[in-house]
Structure formats: C-alpha cells, structure tokens
XYZ file of C-alpha atoms in Angstrom:
700
model
C 55.230 71.777 -29.622
C 56.337 68.200 -29.461
C 58.438 68.710 -32.586
C 59.989 71.874 -31.230
C 60.993 70.070 -28.050
C 63.103 67.687 -30.121
C 65.018 70.505 -31.810
C 65.937 72.499 -28.726
C 68.440 70.147 -27.112
C 70.957 71.311 -24.590
C 74.372 72.085 -26.083
C 77.657 73.414 -24.849
C 78.282 75.870 -27.682
C 76.635 78.347 -29.943
C 76.712 76.087 -33.028
C 73.740 74.005 -31.863
C 71.433 77.036 -31.926
C 72.737 78.053 -35.357
C 72.173 74.602 -36.832
C 68.604 74.672 -35.550
C 68.048 78.027 -37.253
C 69.491 76.769 -40.542
C 67.199 73.722 -40.464
C 64.153 76.030 -40.834
C 65.237 79.118 -42.774
C 61.623 80.173 -43.456
C 60.906 80.752 -39.755
C 62.481 83.793 -38.097
C 62.462 83.084 -34.388
C 64.090 86.062 -32.776
C 66.403 89.018 -33.301
C 68.701 87.701 -30.566
C 69.886 84.213 -31.580
C 72.599 84.028 -28.919
C 70.083 83.508 -26.095
C 69.226 79.890 -25.508
C 65.643 78.782 -24.913
C 66.227 77.699 -21.334
C 67.734 81.092 -20.466
C 64.796 83.105 -21.772
C 62.393 84.724 -19.390
C 58.828 83.487 -19.008
C 57.320 86.197 -21.206
C 59.965 85.641 -23.894
C 59.362 81.886 -23.941
C 55.646 82.501 -24.266
C 56.255 84.914 -27.174
C 58.547 82.385 -28.845
C 55.969 79.599 -28.589
C 53.280 81.870 -30.009
C 55.475 82.650 -33.019
C 56.160 78.974 -33.569
C 52.426 78.247 -33.550
C 51.770 81.115 -35.970
C 54.422 79.825 -38.312
C 53.059 76.298 -38.080
C 49.536 77.558 -38.832
C 50.910 79.420 -41.874
C 52.122 76.132 -43.348
C 55.776 75.889 -42.265
C 57.154 72.399 -41.603
C 60.211 72.293 -39.371
C 61.589 68.951 -40.486
C 60.956 68.487 -44.188
C 60.740 72.082 -45.453
C 57.743 74.047 -46.562
C 54.617 71.952 -47.121
C 50.916 72.782 -46.863
C 49.281 71.381 -43.727
C 45.694 71.273 -42.643
C 44.124 73.668 -40.194
C 43.738 70.938 -37.597
C 47.488 70.330 -37.526
C 47.946 73.903 -36.299
C 46.304 73.071 -32.965
C 48.648 73.179 -30.034
C 49.855 69.733 -28.961
C 50.884 68.897 -25.386
C 54.598 68.774 -24.733
C 54.575 65.067 -23.865
C 52.509 63.977 -26.858
C 53.981 61.708 -29.524
C 54.356 63.552 -32.850
C 51.633 62.451 -35.234
C 52.245 62.094 -38.954
C 51.367 65.120 -41.077
C 48.297 64.473 -43.206
C 48.350 64.920 -46.911
C 47.133 68.218 -48.309
C 43.397 68.437 -48.881
C 42.296 69.161 -52.442
C 40.745 72.547 -52.977
C 37.608 71.073 -54.477
C 36.776 68.981 -51.398
C 34.837 70.524 -48.471
C 36.749 71.160 -45.282
C 34.648 68.835 -43.133
C 35.197 65.129 -43.671
C 34.532 61.871 -41.875
C 37.614 60.793 -39.987
C 38.723 57.168 -39.998
C 37.487 55.060 -37.091
C 41.006 54.618 -35.762
C 41.553 58.368 -35.436
C 40.095 60.825 -32.978
C 37.571 63.451 -34.146
C 39.038 66.733 -35.217
C 38.959 69.264 -32.377
C 39.196 72.994 -32.703
C 41.784 74.642 -30.433
C 39.297 77.174 -29.015
C 35.578 77.630 -29.668
C 35.418 80.056 -32.629
C 32.983 82.950 -32.330
C 31.590 84.941 -35.225
C 29.286 87.996 -35.189
C 26.097 87.366 -37.137
C 24.326 90.657 -36.533
C 23.849 93.316 -33.871
C 23.782 91.608 -30.499
C 24.119 88.131 -32.010
C 27.043 85.715 -32.197
C 27.603 82.220 -33.528
C 29.497 79.718 -31.381
C 30.966 76.455 -32.703
C 31.686 73.915 -29.982
C 33.610 70.697 -30.684
C 32.304 67.539 -29.096
C 32.774 67.270 -25.299
C 34.190 70.790 -25.023
C 32.737 73.694 -23.061
C 32.440 77.457 -23.133
C 32.453 79.134 -19.702
C 31.112 82.676 -19.567
C 29.716 85.366 -17.281
C 26.759 87.579 -18.109
C 23.301 86.935 -19.504
C 22.249 85.802 -22.979
C 19.669 83.800 -24.895
C 20.926 80.454 -26.197
C 19.538 78.581 -29.202
C 21.037 75.285 -30.361
C 20.969 75.335 -34.169
C 22.723 72.015 -34.709
C 23.825 69.243 -32.376
C 23.191 69.080 -28.649
C 24.510 71.128 -25.703
C 23.991 71.058 -21.946
C 23.778 74.027 -19.569
C 23.556 73.493 -15.800
C 22.327 69.935 -16.299
C 19.603 70.820 -18.841
C 20.004 69.463 -22.366
C 19.199 71.800 -25.280
C 18.819 70.074 -28.623
C 18.299 71.419 -32.110
C 14.737 72.478 -32.754
C 13.994 73.295 -29.098
C 13.025 76.862 -28.080
C 15.659 79.312 -26.916
C 16.620 79.409 -23.241
C 17.530 82.456 -21.145
C 20.757 81.850 -19.221
C 21.951 83.986 -16.301
C 25.593 83.550 -15.295
C 25.981 86.243 -12.632
C 28.890 87.017 -10.352
C 26.996 86.161 -7.150
C 27.164 82.477 -8.145
C 29.474 80.188 -10.084
C 29.812 80.821 -13.804
C 27.825 78.591 -16.134
C 29.265 76.523 -18.971
C 27.798 75.514 -22.326
C 29.015 71.945 -22.909
C 28.755 70.207 -26.278
C 27.389 66.672 -25.895
C 28.218 63.562 -27.876
C 25.054 62.797 -29.817
C 24.243 59.811 -31.996
C 25.049 60.232 -35.688
C 22.376 59.294 -38.250
C 23.260 56.899 -41.025
C 23.719 59.521 -43.714
C 26.567 60.461 -46.011
C 28.359 63.764 -45.798
C 26.295 65.390 -48.542
C 23.042 64.637 -46.738
C 24.434 65.904 -43.425
C 25.679 69.058 -45.096
C 22.294 69.655 -46.714
C 20.505 69.064 -43.387
C 22.786 71.473 -41.509
C 22.319 74.161 -44.152
C 18.545 73.850 -43.945
C 18.668 74.242 -40.151
C 20.862 77.339 -40.414
C 18.960 78.935 -43.292
C 16.242 80.469 -41.120
C 18.750 81.961 -38.665
C 21.849 82.990 -40.672
C 22.619 84.725 -43.937
C 24.648 83.235 -46.780
C 28.086 84.416 -45.601
C 27.527 83.135 -42.082
C 26.342 79.780 -43.394
C 29.443 79.472 -45.560
C 31.664 80.236 -42.580
C 29.804 77.641 -40.545
C 30.255 75.014 -43.232
C 33.992 75.710 -43.456
C 34.430 75.062 -39.717
C 31.716 72.423 -39.494
C 32.176 68.790 -38.561
C 29.421 66.228 -37.922
C 30.265 65.992 -34.210
C 30.275 69.696 -33.369
C 27.382 71.799 -32.063
C 26.391 75.191 -33.448
C 24.942 77.597 -30.891
C 23.389 81.014 -31.456
C 23.975 83.573 -28.680
C 21.685 86.606 -28.529
C 21.596 89.733 -26.410
C 19.019 89.386 -23.618
C 17.016 92.189 -22.080
C 14.054 91.503 -19.800
C 11.953 93.633 -17.513
C 13.521 92.020 -14.447
C 17.047 92.745 -15.661
C 16.226 96.360 -16.559
C 14.496 96.994 -13.234
C 17.248 95.510 -11.061
C 20.070 97.227 -12.975
C 18.282 100.581 -12.774
C 19.387 100.893 -9.143
C 23.006 101.955 -8.572
C 23.812 99.253 -6.045
C 22.650 96.429 -8.318
C 23.796 97.721 -11.706
C 26.728 95.276 -11.933
C 24.923 92.112 -10.824
C 24.501 90.636 -14.291
C 27.469 92.045 -16.234
C 30.782 93.114 -14.725
C 33.426 95.022 -16.627
C 36.771 93.338 -17.062
C 39.550 94.761 -14.837
C 41.951 94.597 -17.792
C 40.148 95.624 -21.010
C 40.709 93.309 -23.946
C 40.703 94.379 -27.578
C 40.775 91.024 -29.345
C 37.930 90.358 -31.818
C 36.464 87.500 -29.764
C 36.050 89.710 -26.703
C 34.363 92.448 -28.713
C 31.906 90.002 -30.272
C 30.953 88.508 -26.904
C 30.694 91.963 -25.355
C 28.078 92.933 -27.944
C 26.040 89.918 -26.811
C 26.395 90.869 -23.135
C 28.713 88.111 -21.926
C 32.407 87.581 -21.288
C 34.483 84.457 -21.657
C 35.844 83.117 -18.378
C 38.396 80.532 -17.405
C 37.221 76.982 -16.927
C 38.150 76.986 -13.240
C 35.570 79.725 -12.590
C 32.787 77.467 -13.805
C 30.744 75.081 -11.720
C 32.786 72.037 -10.701
C 30.812 69.074 -9.367
C 32.517 66.394 -7.298
C 32.281 62.691 -8.075
C 29.997 62.070 -5.110
C 27.660 64.833 -6.341
C 27.478 63.349 -9.831
C 26.899 59.890 -8.371
C 24.069 61.187 -6.172
C 22.470 62.963 -9.140
C 22.621 59.825 -11.258
C 21.078 57.693 -8.517
C 18.254 60.100 -7.754
C 17.433 60.707 -11.421
C 17.323 56.997 -12.196
C 15.071 56.370 -9.178
C 12.733 59.180 -10.272
C 12.466 58.001 -13.873
C 11.869 54.351 -13.047
C 8.827 54.995 -10.808
C 8.842 51.470 -9.420
C 7.688 52.424 -5.920
C 5.804 55.573 -6.880
C 7.142 59.098 -7.035
C 10.213 59.510 -4.837
C 10.504 62.239 -2.206
C 14.054 63.627 -2.025
C 15.036 65.644 1.053
C 18.268 67.642 0.721
C 19.987 68.687 3.957
C 23.327 69.997 5.159
C 24.947 73.048 6.705
C 25.293 76.448 5.083
C 27.344 77.030 1.920
C 27.818 73.383 0.979
C 25.923 73.452 -2.337
C 22.370 72.380 -1.470
C 20.692 75.006 -3.654
C 23.067 74.336 -6.541
C 22.353 70.627 -6.251
C 18.603 71.274 -6.263
C 18.754 73.388 -9.426
C 20.957 70.871 -11.197
C 18.669 68.036 -10.106
C 15.565 69.868 -11.350
C 17.175 70.413 -14.761
C 18.274 66.783 -14.964
C 14.778 65.549 -14.126
C 13.167 67.880 -16.666
C 15.221 66.183 -19.387
C 13.048 63.084 -18.901
C 9.959 64.209 -16.960
C 7.369 66.882 -17.773
C 7.338 68.441 -14.293
C 8.918 68.304 -10.829
C 7.415 69.354 -7.482
C 9.465 71.478 -5.090
C 8.823 72.094 -1.377
C 10.654 75.122 0.015
C 11.409 74.877 3.747
C 14.315 77.348 3.872
C 12.980 80.715 4.987
C 16.117 82.782 4.443
C 17.223 81.657 0.968
C 14.090 80.796 -0.968
C 14.404 79.582 -4.550
C 11.200 80.597 -6.359
C 9.479 83.082 -4.024
C 10.419 86.175 -2.017
C 12.113 85.419 1.329
C 10.215 84.389 4.435
C 7.876 81.926 2.652
C 7.182 78.197 2.791
C 5.788 77.105 -0.549
C 4.999 74.169 -2.821
C 5.608 74.610 -6.543
C 5.246 72.593 -9.725
C 8.273 73.272 -11.939
C 7.895 72.719 -15.686
C 10.739 74.887 -17.057
C 14.486 74.669 -16.365
C 16.188 76.953 -13.854
C 19.267 78.433 -15.526
C 20.303 81.110 -13.078
C 20.193 82.292 -9.455
C 16.888 82.484 -7.531
C 16.133 86.131 -8.334
C 16.003 85.319 -12.073
C 13.280 82.648 -12.005
C 10.551 83.551 -9.496
C 7.418 81.426 -10.017
C 3.834 81.407 -8.805
C 3.473 78.575 -6.255
C 0.603 76.154 -5.903
C 0.407 76.804 -2.172
C 2.339 79.355 -0.124
C 2.328 80.594 3.451
C 4.037 83.827 4.495
C 6.011 83.037 7.650
C 7.349 86.598 7.863
C 10.903 85.949 9.089
C 14.125 84.651 7.514
C 14.559 82.215 10.420
C 12.284 80.031 12.527
C 14.147 80.446 15.801
C 11.981 80.932 18.886
C 8.895 79.718 17.004
C 9.551 76.125 15.969
C 6.064 74.785 16.526
C 4.504 77.268 14.128
C 7.196 76.375 11.586
C 6.264 72.687 11.771
C 2.551 73.480 11.455
C 3.124 75.641 8.370
C 5.196 72.938 6.629
C 2.528 70.362 7.403
C -0.159 72.684 6.006
C 1.755 73.289 2.749
C 2.809 69.642 2.369
C -0.844 68.556 2.460
C -1.256 69.982 -1.078
C 1.283 67.533 -2.544
C -0.612 65.118 -4.844
C 2.242 62.598 -5.354
C 1.983 62.791 -9.143
C 5.626 63.767 -9.740
C 8.919 63.583 -7.806
C 9.223 65.980 -4.879
C 12.409 67.827 -3.904
C 12.482 69.222 -0.349
C 14.909 72.021 0.441
C 15.804 72.467 4.118
C 17.585 75.096 6.187
C 21.331 75.239 6.730
C 20.901 75.257 10.512
C 21.835 71.694 11.449
C 23.322 72.103 14.916
C 21.699 71.818 18.344
C 17.961 72.442 18.017
C 18.224 72.743 14.244
C 19.298 69.103 14.004
C 16.391 68.008 16.192
C 14.029 70.029 14.033
C 15.439 68.339 10.928
C 14.755 64.918 12.461
C 11.155 65.980 13.044
C 10.855 66.983 9.379
C 12.208 63.621 8.218
C 9.660 61.797 10.352
C 6.846 64.085 9.254
C 7.534 64.108 5.495
C 8.789 60.472 5.227
C 11.228 60.983 2.316
C 12.377 58.047 0.219
C 15.877 59.553 -0.260
C 17.864 61.825 2.065
C 20.789 63.589 0.368
C 23.139 64.773 3.115
C 25.891 67.275 2.236
C 29.153 67.698 4.109
C 32.450 69.508 3.577
C 35.619 70.378 5.420
C 34.346 73.885 6.148
C 30.984 72.766 7.564
C 30.318 71.632 11.095
C 30.303 67.952 11.917
C 26.884 66.423 11.466
C 25.910 62.810 12.220
C 24.853 60.562 9.368
C 21.063 60.643 9.173
C 20.616 56.943 8.565
C 17.172 55.375 9.111
C 18.426 53.750 12.301
C 19.760 57.052 13.653
C 16.500 58.871 12.891
C 14.474 56.134 14.602
C 16.623 56.026 17.743
C 17.049 59.779 18.414
C 14.444 62.096 19.889
C 13.496 65.094 17.834
C 12.382 68.485 19.012
C 8.718 67.452 19.181
C 8.822 63.728 18.430
C 10.122 60.711 20.330
C 12.188 57.825 19.093
C 10.651 54.477 18.230
C 12.177 52.727 21.218
C 10.837 55.229 23.743
C 7.395 55.188 22.200
C 7.399 51.394 22.237
C 8.602 51.202 25.852
C 6.072 53.730 27.081
C 3.244 52.038 25.222
C 2.468 55.001 22.992
C 0.727 54.330 19.717
C 1.624 56.012 16.482
C -1.922 57.316 16.221
C -1.296 59.409 19.347
C 1.703 60.943 17.630
C -0.611 61.986 14.803
C -2.855 63.703 17.358
C 0.139 65.545 18.790
C 0.993 66.952 15.345
C -2.624 68.003 14.771
C -3.218 66.148 11.541
C -6.459 66.592 9.654
C -9.402 64.306 10.462
C -8.982 62.192 7.352
C -5.267 61.761 8.118
C -5.862 60.619 11.690
C -7.536 57.452 10.508
C -4.294 56.279 8.888
C -1.479 55.478 11.366
C 1.759 57.392 10.803
C 4.518 54.999 9.813
C 8.165 56.020 9.926
C 9.188 54.408 6.659
C 12.892 53.958 6.101
C 14.771 56.128 3.648
C 17.942 55.708 1.659
C 20.798 57.940 2.766
C 23.023 59.412 0.026
C 26.139 61.151 1.366
C 27.654 63.904 -0.769
C 31.003 65.542 -0.149
C 31.596 68.978 -1.667
C 34.527 71.333 -1.664
C 33.379 74.624 -3.151
C 35.986 77.357 -3.436
C 33.538 80.062 -2.439
C 34.462 83.550 -1.322
C 31.907 83.727 1.493
C 33.297 83.771 5.017
C 31.368 83.549 8.280
C 31.789 87.312 8.666
C 30.353 88.152 5.239
C 27.712 85.410 5.038
C 24.964 87.474 6.645
C 25.623 90.418 4.319
C 25.724 88.139 1.281
C 22.429 86.474 2.223
C 20.814 89.858 2.814
C 21.842 91.007 -0.663
C 20.311 87.906 -2.216
C 17.066 88.477 -0.288
C 16.898 92.074 -1.507
C 17.484 90.956 -5.092
C 14.559 88.524 -4.785
C 12.319 91.355 -3.554
C 13.438 93.571 -6.453
C 12.759 90.759 -8.880
C 9.215 90.434 -7.527
C 8.635 94.193 -7.769
C 9.730 94.119 -11.404
C 6.384 92.466 -12.181
C 4.816 95.885 -11.639
C 6.634 97.228 -14.706
C 5.128 97.235 -18.216
C 6.404 94.541 -20.586
C 9.324 95.102 -22.907
C 10.164 97.233 -24.844
C 8.281 99.904 -22.892
C 10.454 102.032 -20.571
C 10.512 101.561 -16.819
C 7.991 103.387 -14.669
C 9.001 104.673 -11.194
C 7.141 102.953 -8.387
C 5.871 106.232 -6.946
C 4.093 107.022 -10.238
C 2.130 103.748 -10.359
C -1.540 103.780 -9.381
C -2.116 101.754 -6.181
C -5.171 99.810 -5.089
C -7.443 101.334 -2.443
C -8.329 98.877 0.318
C -10.797 99.920 3.075
C -9.827 99.411 6.693
C -12.786 97.114 7.357
C -12.023 94.871 4.338
C -8.807 93.321 5.654
C -7.381 92.243 9.005
C -3.847 93.139 10.179
C -1.203 91.119 11.972
C 2.462 91.827 12.772
C 4.116 88.393 12.717
C 7.642 89.069 13.984
C 7.089 91.323 16.999
C 4.539 92.567 19.480
C 3.344 96.035 18.470
C 1.010 98.221 20.468
C -2.376 98.823 18.792
C -1.713 102.570 18.734
C 1.456 102.003 16.679
C 0.119 99.335 14.342
C -0.435 101.698 11.409
C 3.097 103.084 11.756
C 4.390 99.555 11.269
C 2.138 98.942 8.246
C 2.943 102.153 6.373
C 5.716 101.797 3.733
C 6.147 98.102 4.581
C 6.339 94.825 2.695
C 2.987 93.088 3.240
C 1.753 89.604 2.475
C -1.663 89.438 0.810
C -3.352 86.464 2.461
C -6.722 84.766 2.595
C -8.207 83.525 5.855
C -11.398 81.529 6.338
C -13.077 84.059 8.637
C -15.113 86.817 7.036
C -13.916 90.193 8.326
C -15.830 92.523 6.029
C -18.153 94.930 7.800
C -17.001 93.795 11.221
C -15.953 97.310 12.303
C -14.715 100.531 10.813
C -11.164 99.283 11.315
C -8.395 98.720 11.505
C -9.113 95.078 12.337
C -6.345 93.452 14.405
C -5.750 89.716 14.801
C -4.755 88.304 18.174
C -2.525 85.570 16.697
C -0.843 84.794 13.417
C -3.075 82.613 11.239
C -1.851 79.764 9.018
C -3.410 80.731 5.712
C -2.725 80.891 1.998
C -0.641 83.796 0.725
C -1.580 84.957 -2.783
C 1.243 87.448 -3.260
C 2.959 90.512 -1.886
C 2.814 94.239 -2.135
C 3.941 97.557 -0.705
C 1.695 99.649 1.500
C 2.501 102.924 -0.218
C 0.397 105.067 2.087
C -2.538 105.247 4.525
C -5.426 107.696 4.171
C -6.731 108.278 7.687
C -9.634 110.486 6.585
C -11.062 107.996 4.093
C -9.726 105.059 6.107
C -7.978 103.416 3.154
C -4.748 101.512 2.554
C -2.889 102.287 -0.687
C -1.181 99.091 -1.839
C 1.025 98.411 -4.871
C 1.001 94.772 -5.951
C 1.372 92.717 -9.167
C -1.319 90.245 -8.031
C -4.156 90.245 -10.616
C -7.452 91.857 -9.560
C -9.438 88.608 -9.786
C -7.264 87.148 -7.018
C -7.246 90.326 -4.950
C -10.991 89.956 -4.424
C -10.342 87.032 -2.078
C -7.640 88.799 0.012
C -8.901 89.654 3.491
C -5.706 89.648 5.596
C -2.447 91.608 5.542
C 0.586 90.080 7.264
C 3.611 92.259 8.038
C 6.850 90.500 8.896
C 10.550 91.193 9.270
C 11.199 91.170 5.492
C 11.967 94.791 4.646
C 11.827 96.720 1.393
C 15.354 97.259 -0.008
C 16.716 100.664 0.881
C 17.523 101.439 -2.739
C 13.789 101.435 -3.565
C 13.202 104.257 -1.089
C 16.444 106.217 -1.479
C 16.800 106.073 -5.279
C 13.353 107.206 -6.414
C 13.647 108.766 -9.839
C 11.786 111.950 -10.608
C 11.319 113.020 -6.986
C 12.283 116.606 -6.177
C 12.884 117.856 -2.681
C 12.386 115.610 0.312
C 12.201 111.913 -0.571
C 9.118 110.263 0.968
C 9.688 107.784 3.819
C 13.379 108.711 4.080
C 14.238 110.559 7.281
C 16.844 110.658 10.018
C 14.294 111.482 12.714
C 13.202 107.922 13.440
C 12.644 106.226 16.757
C 14.228 102.745 16.697
C 13.038 102.070 20.234
C 9.465 101.470 19.083
C 8.535 97.767 19.143
C 8.813 96.375 15.630
C 10.890 99.298 14.318
C 14.083 97.265 13.984
C 14.556 94.452 11.495
C 15.691 92.115 14.290
C 14.016 91.622 17.600
C 16.211 92.904 20.402
C 18.721 94.559 18.058
C 20.612 97.579 19.303
C 19.940 101.006 17.841
C 22.064 101.779 14.783
C 23.481 104.898 16.443
C 24.708 102.903 19.435
C 25.917 99.987 17.348
C 28.524 102.101 15.512
C 29.645 104.220 18.461
C 32.548 103.171 20.574
C 31.609 102.914 24.221
C 33.651 105.147 26.555
C 35.940 103.490 29.029
C 34.631 103.316 32.594
C 36.710 102.394 35.579
C 35.477 99.489 37.709
C 33.436 100.277 40.808
C 35.992 98.901 43.222
C 38.618 101.195 41.673
C 36.455 104.259 42.216
C 35.776 103.211 45.802
C 39.447 102.862 46.503
C 40.100 106.351 45.224
C-alpha cells in the first residue's frame, strides 16, 4: 500500500486519475473512474484496497509493468513503510522456503494459514513471534518449532495439551516462540521436518506444509476435543454454551469452516489475555527466584481486591514454573473462588501438569483438604485461621508454594490478611491494585510489623508489653513440636503489580458471576461419576448409590444452627463433604449421630445424599470417591454450598413429578436458605405496599 499511496496524489482535474489508470492497464480498479479516492466512502475504500492487494498477489507490478513477484511480496505493508525493492523471481526448481540473508527480516505470513487435515483436525502454521487468538476448546500438538499457551511452552515431541478458551474468561492465544536454529543446511532441515510430520499427516498435507514452511515458523496440529467433563456440563441447557458460542454474524469463509470443525473460532487479538508490564516483571522476578533456590523454596503470597487478576496471575505463574520445575505446591485460601477443588474448601495441592483453562476444567485431588462449608469466612474468622494452619502443616518445603488469598481486603479482611502473612511467613508478597479496586496500603515488611492484625499484635506492642514470641505461638495453638521453635516474623519482599483488565463484571453482577463459576465447579466434580469416553452419559438418578448406616457416620451442619428434629431434612438432597475424624463413631448408637461443634478434619471428597431410608436407617450417597477411601469416612459435613438447580430440574428420563422439586417449601426453617438471615424468596421479589406514617394516621 505504500506504492499505491504514491500514485494517488491530490489533483485539481480529472486527468490525474486517468494518467494513474493508464500507468497500470492490467489492473481494473473500478467501474466509476470519476470518483477520487479521498471522496470514496469507507466501504468503497476498503473494497478498493482489497482489489489492489488481490492484483498485487496475482503478480501485477504498478510501476514497471507485469512481472512475477514472490508470495511474500503480496503481504500488506503499512502505509508509512518505505517501499522495499522487489525480489527477483524464484526459479521453479527451487523450494519455496529459503534462508534469508542476515540483513533482512524473516519472511512473515500475512495471517496464520489453516488447512483441514481430516475430520475434526486442522493444521496451523504460525510465523515466528506471531499469535493465534481463539475461543473454544481443542487439543494442541506442536509438530515443529515451539509455541506458548498461557505461559506454558509446548515444544515438538511433547504430548498434546487440552486447551479451554471459554467465554467466562479471557481468550487464550497460541504464540510462536523464537527458538534456536541448529547448524544444518536447508536439505537437512527439510528432511527433519518431513520426518516429524510423517506420523501425523498424509502426503498432500506434508507437501502443503513444505510449500509454506520456513525454518523459523511453528507447525501446530489442532484436534477436536471431547471429554466427559465437557459432555456432562454441556448436557444441561443453562451451561450448553460455556465452551463454544455461536458467532452472531455467521461467516462462510474457508478458514472459519475449518476451525468450526475443530470446535474453535478465531478471535481478535484484543480479546486475548493482555498482561501489563508490571505483571510480566513480577512473573520474571518470581520465576527466577524459584529456579535459583538460593535460600530454599520460596513462598509466594498473592493478594489484592476482587477482579484484579490474582487467579489469572496464579495460573500463568504455575505454567511458567512448570517450564523449569517438575512440580509446584499451591495453597488455596479463597473459599468462594477455588482453583482446583469445589467451592468452600481450603486445600494444599501438588501441581505437576499445566493449567490451560478456567478452574472448572482442571479439578485435582489435593494432598490435604478441609471442607469449610461456606464461600466466605465472615463471622467465623478464628476457625478460618485454624483451618489454614492445619492445612499448611502438610507443606514439606520441597517445591515453591503459591498462596491464593481472598479478595476481601478492607476493614477486618485486611487485618485477617496481616495475620496470614505473619502466620505463613512468605518470602514474596505480590500485591495487586487497579483503578477499579479499593485503596489498599502497601504491605511492606515494616507495615506488617507495625500494624495489629485481627488476632496478632505488632512487634512494637509485643516488645513494649514484654510478650515473647513463644506466647504468640501458644495463642495460635501450634502443635507441640512447633512450640519449641520460636515464631519469627521474617521479612518478605513486596512486589507491586498494577493491572487494568477490561472485564465485563460490575459490582451488581459480580455475585451472580461468582455463583455461576461455583456451580460449574460442582458440575465438573459430578462429571467424575460418568463412565469414561466414548460411553454415553448416564443420568444421576440412574446411578447406584452407596448405602451408609446411620451409626457409621456423624453429622454436622457447618453454616447454621439446625434443630435435631430437622437435621435429616437438611441432609437429604444436599451436597455433603465426606470427612475423616479421629474419634471412632461406629456402634455408638443407632443414629443419627450429631456433633456438637464443627471438627477440623481431612475431607476426602464430596457427594450427594440422594435419599434417606428411615426404615433401614441408611443414607444413600452418590460420590466419585473410590471405595478404598470411603472405608475411612466417618463424618458428613453439610454446608452452604448447594447443588446446582439444573441438576434437580433437568433430570433426563424422569416422567411425572421430578424428585426434590416442589413449590411447597418452608424457607423459614433454620438452614433452609443458602444465606443465613436471608429473606424469603417470595418476599424478596414482592413490592412492599405503601404505609402512611403513624403520626399521619394519628392526625387523621
């Protein structure tokens, strides 16, 4: 387009336009030559530029007549670029990929070409340092070169990775990396690339790849992905469009059809994940500190308000660390938006595989987990601290630890965060801030030492009052072996990160958005009940549950006080945590056995209490926990985490009245509502009638 800009100069008469047309008789621009370029409408100018590019790609030279040009010269140049000399025609006997001179830039394709290579499969060629942003789910295999997805590097020869780019989060991008070139000639590189592609592509596809191949490009194979989790979640009407959304304006171009067969759709670059400079700097610093291991394994605590990118940073950091380390430990302290477990849990996990999607696509089995039972710790902070301390005791300090915290950083939440920093003693504190978030003080080591927490005192007050640090350990109820070692508030390094995400969540829709994500995590966990692919899905009501006697397990409602006569109403058709306590409850009584207080114990998994047999005194529980672990379960905890309504309302194969779905329900029973003290749904949606003030009625 730089050459065309030189031809279209402003003139005062019609002869200038005619001379420009005569200079290139092989190119027919328009049926209306009297209209000047600067008077055309936007759509007409766009059509004119497209025709110029098509003519240039066909081999038309505007200045020196018709001459064959290479395919690279057909790429669109920026308007301000200096016109580059036209290369000489390439002989027909030479291959299309060649080594470029050192003084010239590598040849770049205008757009990543896509080619179908079978049903549900597509081949993607990415030039160096270019990306492909998409939405949907697919399986990615790097056949040649090196690409990076969400911070994780995929090289040739590595196993395929499942990637989930869903609409609830930012779109993911496949970026081609600049890899080191071996000292080989072009024939050896061509032979090596053909051998790598031989086991994946047929002869025609390999020939097409070699025609568009250059030593600095990456060849990626995209395959259609179907898993049990995806099939189970999309089987419900409300969640059918989570993974793949139809385009509002259908496209009929070949590239769109090829990608649609894979299950993805190409998106604009601005819809992809955009990391700020401070975020990239923080990632580089933390990764380098974790790989060096000079002072042992670092402990990284990530904090900040809601919707500032903490979870995205954690996933990206995990993928970056897995490029160099075999595993990473992760401590989940956020009850509402958990990463690897269903909501309402505090857990410690050892991550060995990359996380290339939202939380409900990569649930893992934790090393140690406690079911707290609520999406928030308000009104029960002391128990929250005790649970974190209990889970953190399982950390062996053999790999870097990432600590995820809540987004509640104001008032008592900030004081609780200071207590966590003193308790966990992190080596790095990554603090997030943005223009949309509330002001939060910088959590420097000096600030943490000088400010009182919710349950801890500052260093100066403890020193002035003559308190010893050992007494602080007694206050936090450390184990006996931990009491012998004084608790030292070691200093940490503060890393400030500024983010500016263009998210669509507002304070009014945040609660609904978080609830949807929690329900998707529960559905993802329930998908483990389904048979493996390619067997069809089985409705939950047709699965055979486990029979648990009343006197084999103890019961406890964690989020509310329920009368003993109503305890079984609260357990029936509820989400239950399968836990293991130290006390032996078997044979204690005929049951049900009720606990006076919520125990801090290991949670082995979750299930649904499908029904209660009062005659045989049995609980019927559906759970994916293996039977060898169920033998140790002796406690059922019921919290405020509810089963998604779609599981109960959309039961396939049920005729007549749907079980557990009724309008005759008493919300006034303690524990019947999801939130303590919430108004009844009937009263919440009714408009209250207007009542005149008392003094007005007295005056009348």
